[in-house]
Coordinates of C-alpha atoms in Angstrom, one line a residue:
M995 CA 31.4 -76.3 -77.6
W996 CA 30.5 -74.5 -74.4
I997 CA 32.1 -77.3 -72.4
E998 CA 35.4 -76.7 -74.1
H999 CA 34.9 -73.0 -73.4
W1000 CA 34.5 -73.8 -69.7
R1001 CA 37.7 -75.9 -69.7
L1002 CA 39.7 -73.2 -71.3
E1003 CA 38.4 -70.6 -68.9
G1004 CA 39.1 -72.8 -66.0
Q1005 CA 42.7 -73.2 -67.1
R1006 CA 43.0 -69.4 -67.5
K1007 CA 41.5 -68.9 -64.1
Q1008 CA 44.0 -71.2 -62.5
S1009 CA 46.9 -69.4 -64.1
N1010 CA 45.7 -66.1 -62.7
I1011 CA 46.8 -64.9 -59.2
K1012 CA 43.7 -64.9 -57.0
I1013 CA 43.8 -62.9 -53.7
K1014 CA 41.9 -64.2 -50.7
I1015 CA 39.9 -61.7 -48.7
Q1016 CA 39.7 -62.4 -45.0
R1017 CA 36.2 -63.6 -44.0
V1018 CA 36.3 -61.8 -40.7
N1019 CA 36.8 -58.5 -42.5
Q1020 CA 33.7 -59.0 -44.7
L1021 CA 31.6 -60.1 -41.7
D1022 CA 32.7 -57.2 -39.6
A1023 CA 31.9 -54.8 -42.5
A1024 CA 28.3 -56.2 -42.7
Q1025 CA 27.9 -56.0 -38.9
L1026 CA 29.1 -52.5 -38.8
D1027 CA 26.7 -51.4 -41.5
E1028 CA 23.8 -53.1 -39.6
E1029 CA 24.9 -51.2 -36.4
V1030 CA 24.9 -47.9 -38.4
L1031 CA 21.4 -48.6 -39.6
S1032 CA 20.3 -49.5 -36.1
L1033 CA 21.6 -46.2 -34.8
L1034 CA 19.8 -44.2 -37.5
W1035 CA 16.6 -46.1 -36.8
S1036 CA 16.8 -45.3 -33.0
Q1037 CA 17.2 -41.6 -33.9
L1038 CA 14.2 -41.8 -36.2
E1039 CA 12.2 -43.4 -33.4
Q1040 CA 12.9 -40.3 -31.3
V1041 CA 11.4 -38.1 -34.0
F1042 CA 8.0 -40.0 -33.7
R1043 CA 8.1 -40.0 -29.9
F1044 CA 5.7 -37.0 -29.6
L1045 CA 3.3 -38.1 -32.3
P1046 CA 0.1 -40.1 -31.5
P1047 CA 0.8 -43.7 -30.6
G1048 CA 0.4 -46.3 -33.4
I1049 CA 1.7 -44.1 -36.2
L1050 CA 5.3 -45.5 -35.9
V1051 CA 4.0 -49.1 -35.8
S1052 CA 1.9 -48.7 -38.8
L1053 CA 4.6 -47.0 -40.9
K1054 CA 7.6 -49.0 -39.6
P1055 CA 8.1 -51.2 -42.7
E1056 CA 8.0 -48.1 -45.0
L1057 CA 10.3 -46.1 -42.8
Q1058 CA 12.8 -48.9 -42.5
A1059 CA 12.7 -49.4 -46.3
L1060 CA 13.2 -45.7 -46.8
L1061 CA 16.2 -45.6 -44.4
K1062 CA 17.8 -48.6 -46.2
F1063 CA 17.2 -47.0 -49.6
I1064 CA 18.8 -43.7 -48.6
Y1065 CA 21.8 -45.6 -47.1
F1066 CA 22.1 -47.8 -50.2
A1067 CA 21.8 -44.9 -52.6
Q1068 CA 24.3 -42.8 -50.7
F1069 CA 27.1 -45.5 -50.8
T1070 CA 26.6 -48.6 -52.9
G1071 CA 24.4 -46.8 -55.4
T1072 CA 27.3 -44.5 -56.2
N1073 CA 30.0 -47.2 -56.1
T1074 CA 31.2 -45.7 -52.8
P1075 CA 32.3 -48.0 -49.9
T1076 CA 29.9 -48.0 -47.0
P1077 CA 31.2 -46.9 -43.5
G1078 CA 31.7 -50.5 -42.5
Q1079 CA 33.5 -51.3 -45.7
T1080 CA 35.7 -48.2 -45.3
L1081 CA 36.7 -49.3 -41.8
Q1082 CA 37.7 -52.7 -43.1
N1083 CA 39.4 -51.5 -46.2
L1084 CA 36.9 -53.1 -48.5
Q1085 CA 34.9 -52.2 -51.6
Y1086 CA 32.4 -53.8 -54.0
R1087 CA 33.6 -54.8 -57.4
D1088 CA 32.0 -56.4 -60.5
E1089 CA 33.1 -60.0 -60.1
R1090 CA 31.7 -60.9 -63.5
A1091 CA 34.7 -59.2 -65.1
F1092 CA 37.0 -61.6 -63.3
D1093 CA 35.1 -64.9 -62.7
S1094 CA 34.2 -66.8 -65.9
F1095 CA 32.2 -69.3 -63.8
H1096 CA 29.8 -66.7 -62.5
W1097 CA 26.2 -67.8 -63.3
T1098 CA 25.6 -64.8 -65.6
N1099 CA 28.8 -65.6 -67.6
L1100 CA 27.8 -69.3 -67.8
L1101 CA 24.4 -68.3 -69.3
R1102 CA 26.1 -66.0 -71.8
S1103 CA 28.5 -68.8 -72.8
I1104 CA 25.6 -71.2 -73.3
F1105 CA 23.8 -68.8 -75.6
H1106 CA 27.0 -67.8 -77.3
Y1107 CA 27.1 -64.2 -76.1
P1108 CA 30.5 -62.5 -75.9
I1109 CA 32.1 -62.5 -72.5
N1110 CA 34.7 -59.9 -71.5
I1111 CA 37.0 -61.5 -68.9
K1112 CA 40.2 -60.0 -67.9
D1113 CA 43.2 -62.2 -68.8
T1114 CA 45.3 -61.2 -65.8
C1115 CA 43.8 -60.7 -62.4
Y1116 CA 45.9 -59.9 -59.3
G1117 CA 43.1 -59.1 -57.0
T1118 CA 43.9 -55.4 -56.9
E1119 CA 41.8 -54.3 -59.8
I1120 CA 38.4 -52.8 -58.9
V1121 CA 35.7 -52.6 -61.5
G1122 CA 32.7 -50.7 -60.2
L1123 CA 29.2 -52.2 -60.3
S1124 CA 27.3 -51.5 -63.4
T1125 CA 24.0 -49.6 -63.4
K1126 CA 22.0 -52.8 -63.9
Q1127 CA 23.8 -54.4 -61.1
R1128 CA 23.1 -51.6 -58.7
F1129 CA 19.5 -51.5 -59.8
V1130 CA 19.0 -55.2 -59.1
F1131 CA 21.1 -54.9 -55.9
G1132 CA 18.9 -52.2 -54.6
F1133 CA 15.7 -54.0 -55.6
L1134 CA 16.7 -57.2 -53.8
Y1135 CA 18.1 -55.3 -50.8
V1136 CA 15.3 -52.8 -50.3
I1137 CA 12.1 -53.5 -52.2
V1138 CA 11.8 -57.3 -51.8
P1139 CA 12.2 -57.3 -48.0
W1140 CA 9.8 -54.4 -47.7
I1141 CA 7.1 -56.2 -49.8
Y1142 CA 7.4 -59.4 -47.7
T1143 CA 7.5 -57.4 -44.4
R1144 CA 4.4 -55.4 -45.3
L1145 CA 2.5 -58.5 -46.4
D1146 CA 3.5 -60.4 -43.2
T1147 CA 2.8 -57.6 -40.7
S1148 CA -0.6 -56.8 -42.2
G1149 CA -1.7 -60.4 -42.1
I1150 CA -2.5 -60.5 -45.8
L1151 CA -0.7 -63.8 -46.3
R1152 CA -2.6 -65.5 -43.5
R1153 CA -5.9 -64.2 -44.9
W1154 CA -5.0 -65.4 -48.3
L1155 CA -4.3 -68.8 -46.9
S1156 CA -7.8 -69.1 -45.5
F1157 CA -9.6 -67.9 -48.6
A1158 CA -11.7 -70.3 -50.5
P1159 CA -10.5 -69.5 -54.1
I1160 CA -7.8 -72.0 -55.0
H1161 CA -5.5 -69.5 -56.8
I1162 CA -5.3 -67.1 -53.9
S1163 CA -4.6 -70.0 -51.4
L1164 CA -2.0 -71.3 -53.8
L1165 CA -0.4 -67.9 -54.0
S1166 CA -0.1 -67.7 -50.3
R1167 CA 1.4 -71.2 -50.1
C1168 CA 3.9 -70.3 -52.8
C1169 CA 5.0 -67.3 -50.7
Y1170 CA 5.6 -69.4 -47.6
L1171 CA 7.4 -72.0 -49.8
G1172 CA 9.5 -69.2 -51.3
E1173 CA 10.5 -68.0 -47.8
R1174 CA 11.7 -71.5 -46.9
V1175 CA 13.6 -71.8 -50.1
Y1176 CA 15.2 -68.4 -49.5
R1177 CA 16.3 -69.4 -46.0
I1178 CA 17.8 -72.6 -47.2
A1179 CA 19.6 -70.7 -50.0
C1180 CA 21.0 -68.3 -47.5
L1181 CA 22.3 -71.2 -45.4
V1182 CA 24.0 -72.8 -48.5
N1183 CA 25.5 -69.4 -49.4
F1184 CA 26.9 -69.0 -46.0
I1185 CA 28.5 -72.4 -46.1
L1186 CA 30.0 -71.6 -49.5
F1187 CA 31.2 -68.3 -48.0
L1188 CA 33.0 -70.1 -45.2
Y1189 CA 34.6 -72.4 -47.8
D1190 CA 35.9 -69.9 -50.4
G1191 CA 35.2 -66.5 -48.8
T1192 CA 33.7 -64.8 -51.8
Y1193 CA 30.1 -63.6 -51.1
V1194 CA 28.8 -62.8 -47.7
S1195 CA 25.1 -62.6 -48.6
L1196 CA 22.9 -64.3 -51.2
V1197 CA 22.1 -61.0 -52.8
E1198 CA 25.8 -60.3 -53.4
R1199 CA 26.2 -63.7 -55.1
I1200 CA 23.2 -63.2 -57.3
V1201 CA 24.3 -59.7 -58.4
G1202 CA 28.0 -60.6 -58.6
A1203 CA 29.2 -57.9 -56.2
R1204 CA 32.2 -59.1 -54.3
L1205 CA 34.1 -57.4 -51.5
V1206 CA 37.8 -56.9 -52.2
Y1207 CA 40.6 -54.9 -50.6
R1208 CA 40.8 -51.2 -51.6
D1209 CA 44.5 -51.0 -50.7
L1210 CA 46.6 -54.2 -50.4
S1211 CA 49.3 -52.3 -48.4
A1212 CA 46.9 -51.6 -45.6
T1213 CA 47.0 -54.2 -42.8
R1214 CA 44.2 -55.2 -40.5
M1215 CA 44.6 -53.2 -37.3
V1216 CA 42.9 -54.9 -34.3
S1217 CA 43.0 -53.3 -30.9
F1218 CA 42.6 -55.7 -28.0
E1219 CA 42.8 -53.0 -25.3
F1220 CA 39.1 -52.7 -24.8
L1221 CA 38.7 -56.5 -25.0
N1222 CA 41.4 -57.1 -22.4
R1223 CA 39.9 -54.5 -20.1
Q1224 CA 36.5 -56.0 -20.4
L1225 CA 37.8 -59.5 -19.7
V1226 CA 39.7 -58.3 -16.6
W1227 CA 36.7 -56.6 -15.1
E1228 CA 34.4 -59.6 -15.8
E1229 CA 36.8 -62.0 -14.1
F1230 CA 37.2 -59.6 -11.2
T1231 CA 33.5 -59.3 -10.8
E1232 CA 33.0 -63.0 -10.9
L1233 CA 35.7 -63.4 -8.2
L1234 CA 34.0 -61.0 -5.9
L1235 CA 30.6 -62.6 -6.4
F1236 CA 32.2 -66.0 -5.5
L1237 CA 34.0 -64.7 -2.4
W1238 CA 31.4 -62.4 -1.0
P1239 CA 29.0 -65.1 0.4
L1240 CA 32.0 -66.8 2.2
F1241 CA 32.4 -63.8 4.5
S1242 CA 30.0 -62.5 7.1
S1243 CA 28.8 -59.0 6.5
N1244 CA 29.2 -58.0 10.1
V1245 CA 32.8 -59.2 10.2
V1246 CA 33.6 -57.3 7.0
K1247 CA 32.0 -54.1 8.2
Q1248 CA 33.9 -54.3 11.5
L1249 CA 37.2 -55.0 9.8
F1250 CA 36.6 -52.1 7.4
R1251 CA 35.9 -49.8 10.3
D1252 CA 38.9 -50.9 12.2
I1253 CA 41.3 -50.5 9.3
I1254 CA 40.2 -47.3 7.5
G1255 CA 37.5 -45.9 9.8
K1256 CA 39.9 -43.4 11.4
R1257 CA 41.7 -42.6 8.1
L1258 CA 38.9 -42.2 5.6
L1259 CA 35.8 -41.5 7.7
H1260 CA 37.4 -39.5 10.4
R1261 CA 36.0 -36.0 10.7
E1262 CA 38.1 -33.1 11.8
T1263 CA 37.8 -32.9 15.6
R1264 CA 36.7 -29.6 17.0
Q1265 CA 38.5 -28.4 20.1
D1266 CA 36.2 -25.4 20.5
I1267 CA 33.3 -27.4 21.8
P1268 CA 32.6 -26.7 25.5
A1269 CA 33.3 -29.6 27.8
D1270 CA 29.7 -29.8 29.2
A1271 CA 27.9 -29.3 25.8
C1272 CA 26.7 -31.8 23.2
P1273 CA 29.3 -31.9 20.4
I1274 CA 26.6 -32.0 17.8
C1275 CA 23.9 -29.5 18.8
R1276 CA 26.0 -27.6 21.4
C1277 CA 23.2 -28.0 23.9
V1278 CA 24.2 -27.3 27.6
P1279 CA 23.7 -29.8 29.3
P1280 CA 22.9 -32.5 26.7
K1281 CA 19.3 -33.6 26.6
M1282 CA 18.9 -37.2 27.8
P1283 CA 22.7 -37.5 28.0
H1284 CA 24.3 -40.7 26.7
L1285 CA 27.9 -41.6 26.5
A1286 CA 29.6 -42.7 23.3
R1287 CA 31.5 -45.9 23.7
P1288 CA 34.4 -46.5 24.1
C1289 CA 35.6 -42.9 24.3
G1290 CA 33.0 -41.8 26.9
H1291 CA 32.1 -38.3 25.6
A1292 CA 28.6 -37.1 26.3
Y1293 CA 25.9 -36.4 23.6
C1294 CA 22.3 -35.8 23.4
Y1295 CA 20.5 -39.1 22.9
Y1296 CA 18.7 -38.1 19.7
C1297 CA 21.8 -36.5 18.3
L1298 CA 24.0 -39.5 18.9
S1299 CA 21.3 -42.0 17.7
W1300 CA 20.8 -40.0 14.5
A1301 CA 24.6 -39.7 13.9
M1302 CA 25.2 -43.4 14.4
Q1303 CA 22.9 -44.2 11.5
S1304 CA 25.7 -43.2 9.2
F1305 CA 28.4 -45.8 8.4
G1306 CA 31.5 -45.6 10.7
Y1307 CA 30.5 -42.5 12.7
C1308 CA 33.5 -41.0 14.6
C1309 CA 33.3 -39.0 17.8
E1310 CA 33.3 -35.2 17.2
R1311 CA 35.8 -34.7 20.1
C1312 CA 38.4 -37.4 19.7
G1313 CA 37.8 -39.0 16.3
D1314 CA 37.4 -42.6 17.6
T1315 CA 34.8 -44.8 16.0
V1316 CA 31.6 -44.9 18.1
R1317 CA 30.5 -48.6 18.5
G1318 CA 27.8 -48.1 21.1
I1319 CA 26.1 -45.8 23.6
S1320 CA 25.2 -46.0 27.3
R1321 CA 22.9 -43.9 29.3
V1322 CA 24.2 -41.7 32.2
G1323 CA 22.7 -39.1 34.5
P1324 CA 23.0 -35.3 34.0
V1325 CA 26.5 -34.3 33.1
A1326 CA 26.3 -30.6 33.7
H1327 CA 28.8 -30.9 36.5
T1328 CA 30.5 -34.1 35.5
S1329 CA 34.2 -34.1 34.8
P1330 CA 35.9 -36.4 32.3
T1331 CA 37.6 -38.3 35.1
L1332 CA 34.2 -39.1 36.7
V1333 CA 32.8 -40.1 33.3
H1334 CA 35.6 -42.6 32.8
A1335 CA 35.1 -43.9 36.3
K1336 CA 31.4 -44.5 35.6
L1337 CA 32.3 -46.3 32.4
Q1338 CA 34.7 -48.6 34.2
S1339 CA 32.2 -49.3 36.9
S1340 CA 29.5 -50.2 34.4

């Protein structure tokens, strides 16, 4: 009898219009919710920063479970879309009211319990999760991960495995076997999700909570501006890293000085400097006088040596880029013509 019931339900399901929810929207919503929880946890870590070390590590499973419980109770516990679901125009609905092949409906049909399935389903109807669904959802989403994390971090499972009593060792082995079965079930659920796009996580499939569109008229708005900017800068950086070793650093520096040295690095020349004084310290005459090449203006040796340590230093008198220095005698009575003559002779 129940086989005939399944056949009739299958025919009715095929006659109904079924909307397909984009898989990327559902995955993005889950990822956004994980990012929100990560941000909240980072803020919570800052609160424990001034407490004695070790407290946060010992209470980490409980604090994470408490944070997930508050987040779940605030949104899914009240049939309200989470921030990630709101951004993706999604919301949970009770899929048991629309899918006669859900495992709970199959069990009810086997034991001849009444099943309330909507005859027409256009994908726009949203039936909120029942109280039992939300309770089971919260238990599987918060309590079960906390129990396993607490047992694993405290090393209880490993100690149980080494105990002599058979029942305790068997319990530990069952826990590890349950973990492997859970991971395999998650993999199978994800493959099914890629096939039909119904349930993102195994918990949603067990509970019967499916993500559907809140508003069919809203379209998926994707901004590629940031992505394009990031790709351009990455390609530009890779190009520079590829071309930089091909050029000599000295050649590049000299070319840079020749092209924009006078324009960008040129300081405002000062005409009020006495002709026989150091343009930097105004000492008359310059101490250990040296000439700046190629312009030939006299400086103190230490002043000019210190100034040339900066990139593309320009002469204080004429603004030409100083490329070297040469020692001369006292210049207290040296005229510019004599200075140029000495430079030419040297």
